[in-house]
Amino acid sequence: MQMNVNVDTQTIDPLIFYMTGKQPGNGKDALAGQRPALLAPYADLTRLRYDFPLVLIEGKTDGVPVRSLSDAVDDLLRKIAPPGMESEQLRKMILRIEREIRILAAGGERGHLSELWDKVAARLEKQDESFGKSARIARAALDIDGPVLDCRTGMAADLIAHLWSAVQEDKARRFRTVVSRLAIKLADILRVDDSRSSAGRSATSLQAAVGPAHQSLFDFAAMSKLLPKSSPREALSESRRRRIESALVALKRQRFFAPLSAQAQPDQSVKPYAFRFDNCAAALSAYRQRLPDLAELVKAMSIAELEIDGNYIEGKHDVIFSSFDADSLSARDRVLFPDYLVTLGDGGTPPDNAALMAALSSEVPLKVLLNVGDLFEVTPAGEVNGALGVRSVQLARLATGLGEAFVLQSVSSNLYQLRERISRGLSFGGPALFSVFSGVPAQESSLPPYLSAAAAMQSRAFPAFSYDPSAGPDIASRFSLENNPQPDADWTVQPVEYADPEMQRISQDVAFTFVDFLVCDPRCHRHFVAVPRGFETERMASAAQWIARSPAEQSDIVPYILTVGDDNVLSRAIVDDRAIATARRCLENWHRLQESGGVHNSHAERLLKRERQIWEEQKREELANLKPAAAAAPTVVAPTTTPAQPVAAAPAQEAAAPERSPDEAYIETERCSTCNECTLLNDRMFAYNANKQAYIADIKAGTYAQLVEAAESCQLGIIHPGKPINKAESGLDELIARAQPFL
Amino acid sequence: MTLEATHCLLRMYDDHHNLEDYQGGVPRWCTGCGDNAILTAMQRLCRDNDLRPEKTVFVSGIGCSSRLPHYMRTYGFHGIHGRALPVAEGIKMARPDLNVFISTGDGDCCSIGAAHWIHGVRYNMNMTMVLHDNHVYGLTKKQASPTSPRGLKSNTTPRGSYLEALNPLSVTLGIQNVSFVAQAVDWIPEVLYDILTAAYKHRGFSFVRVIQRCPEFLPKMFDPWLQNPQKTLVLTHERGLRLSPAMAKVYKNQQEHDPLDMDRARQIASIDDPIPVGILYQNPEVPCYEDLRHSGQLRTADYVRAGLEAEFDKFTVWPAEGEQSKPAA
């Protein structure tokens, strides 16, 4: 085969390039400014309405702590500028403001939504006076505010910290409600006891309890003498008072949540604990140091709950609370308290994997954000080798193996879609890991961070998944591949539309592979060589097709990807063997994730195959058995349309009541309505059981005449007198006749 | 309880009560009175659900049935005629943690207390109301009540009552927000107990009409139903009542009825003979008034004082401006 390609006056053989990765020697990056063909429509993100920027809502959130700017503006439009001619101008102006804010945010401008809104509105008003009024109308109707956050490096930390704060604020609100109630109720117990004490009943106290306008009407001294005689003398025991007082102090001095007011925390020197850390070791250390305080607080709350409900029994509970310590805390109790947020990888320092794994395998409520800044490993010489960095990409998968840690992996561009799942992870009772890739560093990439991050997920380089131990007992319930595009496929496939040299519209399905992601990073361009226009041949196969081929089919053919440059011209770039090898590893990783997510699960498929074989075998046997029988049948039976009736189920066997002899005296106890007729007649012969229903307690404790009389007086007719035991009782013949209807 | 630790401690020393722990005194009802069966069923309910006596309140109005709180060793409020419900609603609003039961009679509920009954159903507060319906005013010695059958001769209707009896089930089922309606008879105690238990466990206002005997003034009224089990129509369903094998053997006239089927419930409610027994209607989705209206505000002493001051201020006659500075005449 001869397939030479001229690259800027140098001729190379694509096959040799593929095999050796050897570039033409002019040192010029022929792929500079090129991006995968599928990213062609996203040249300018500020012209698109999409998830970013976000607004981190401050103040009243109504359970929605974050919104995209587009969503917020859509709400605003629905409210003040519904579709129609009348409000069309207002709609356009509001959408213009939105776009300008997006441009500001993309340019690195920071600030609250209200600030950016005002800034944009003022600038536009200078250009067009009519803008001012519309902007003010819209601004007045805008009911949310907070920092505007674009998809940039560090965005994940800001977003997750914001969502974490929302979860902690919810916890704080619940905790304050509970503790305030407990404190008030405990104080009530003490107050009531004080008012019953001799000091509380003194003339001075009684006088202080009555308004000054009417104090002259009462003789408080006389009342003070009378009261102790007429009211209960029970006072709190000294031990109970001490217990309540110390519980009250513990509730007021707690440092896990900031008090709502200075009044709630009398000791101003006591500052609340901090819960944000930049390494796991510091967070773990803080957690362990605070455990005794936590145990003391839980103990105080538990004592308070028992005391308030009157359930505290000193003989039983004292011994338990005397040994109550950190080991007594249950996971459900720990959930009530703040979680520790650890942000890793923000400063570019790689995390200590061993410490991270140790933290995630503990029961400590750590919420760890792992910022993955770069997916590639850089060699000591500073070269990018193109291999997936095991440390960053595989860490989240390893964490799922720990079993009881919540794990979520995603790219930053996808975080808004996953906001509810993130909140669920932040509310999870145990440790949680959020591994987020924020896009190739800006200085290394030709793409904005949003596109770079999206490309990582699209290409399976950094797929999204979550593992939630609280979702169920098995992997199927816990593991989810949701949010990945086309999770059942190897690569995502999208149509690319372009015009051919004859300017005819062509639509072509193109797979977005890991190799496409590589081409977004100029550091990896040495794994590609651009194919000049007109040098495309049939001996080239798309990278996706090439990877899917068997080795025998790959000979003489080289893989390529479609790229597009700033001039919007579609071209091909040949990929070298190392990049393809990395793409294969990426695909294998994706396959393993798919298996965890129940897609193409090899165990399930093997089981299904085996069951199908067994089923087919059975059917074959049935058919084989039917054939001789059919041959032996003397007549042909007309087919009937009546479906076979199921065999009637055997009637449920009722719990058979014991058959009573008519000679035996008994009561149908379960039918007794407690009318007291029989027990009033003879309460030794007739008695009530634990359900207060009558039975014959002692037949010899009365006469047969009483039995018959009871049967006659029972309105329900459930007393059966049977035959007399004492044959010598007088008037038996008449009694037996009277008893006859009740036997 | 908020803490798992407290739950564990309470579980370690669970208090179990016997029936006697709920018996507050010897009932003064007549021998054979259906109130005895209701009282026993209530005591069994308290025992079997481990209701703490100090967390349980029985509220009643006036009448034979309204003596029930006296015979329960729990908190009780023997109130004024027809006004059991407003009292019970106030208790529930202030103390949602309490188990609130209401005992009322056909006179107390369906006559003088009818307005409260209607709104009690509409409020759908989480409590259980038992209407002891013996079709007559017994405490005042046989006077016709709203549920007395037409033609009943009594001290107030010596020529027989002129009006058709009011049907409490139909009325209740016609009120918005109704969430639980059942009917029992005192002479099938097991079913009575099951229905009261279901009513107690239902979150919302449970209305249970118990048709009961008055052996003193209407001694023969229910004899046909007592003597012939076929004249009792037992409503069964997997979400409703299930008869024990022993009861099923006696009461063979059974019908499957889905308690969510309001239309059928209304049809069944209008049947006089046989007497339908079971859960006619149950909808757990109806919101409770105390949930809708409870402010969640902690009632501190200052908060209560401020509220009282605000209420008193509404009736305060403030001196006109400058009046205080006027010199005395």
Short mmCIF file of N, CA, C and O in Angstrom, two decimals, chain A residues 378-384:
data_model
loop_
_atom_site.label_atom_id
_atom_site.label_comp_id
_atom_site.label_asym_id
_atom_site.label_seq_id
_atom_site.Cartn_x
_atom_site.Cartn_y
_atom_site.Cartn_z
N VAL A 378 1.46 13.58 33.92
CA VAL A 378 2.58 14.33 33.35
C VAL A 378 3.87 13.64 33.78
O VAL A 378 4.05 13.35 34.97
N THR A 379 4.72 13.35 32.81
CA THR A 379 5.97 12.65 33.12
C THR A 379 6.91 13.59 33.86
O THR A 379 6.74 14.81 33.82
N PRO A 380 7.93 13.01 34.52
CA PRO A 380 8.88 13.89 35.21
C PRO A 380 9.52 14.91 34.27
O PRO A 380 9.88 16.00 34.69
N ALA A 381 9.58 14.57 32.98
CA ALA A 381 10.17 15.53 32.04
C ALA A 381 9.16 16.60 31.63
O ALA A 381 9.46 17.46 30.80
N GLY A 382 7.95 16.49 32.20
CA GLY A 382 6.95 17.51 31.88
C GLY A 382 6.11 17.18 30.68
O GLY A 382 5.33 18.00 30.20
N GLU A 383 6.23 15.95 30.16
CA GLU A 383 5.44 15.57 29.00
C GLU A 383 4.16 14.87 29.43
O GLU A 383 4.14 14.14 30.42
N VAL A 384 3.13 15.09 28.65
CA VAL A 384 1.87 14.39 28.90
C VAL A 384 1.92 13.09 28.13
O VAL A 384 2.13 13.08 26.93
#
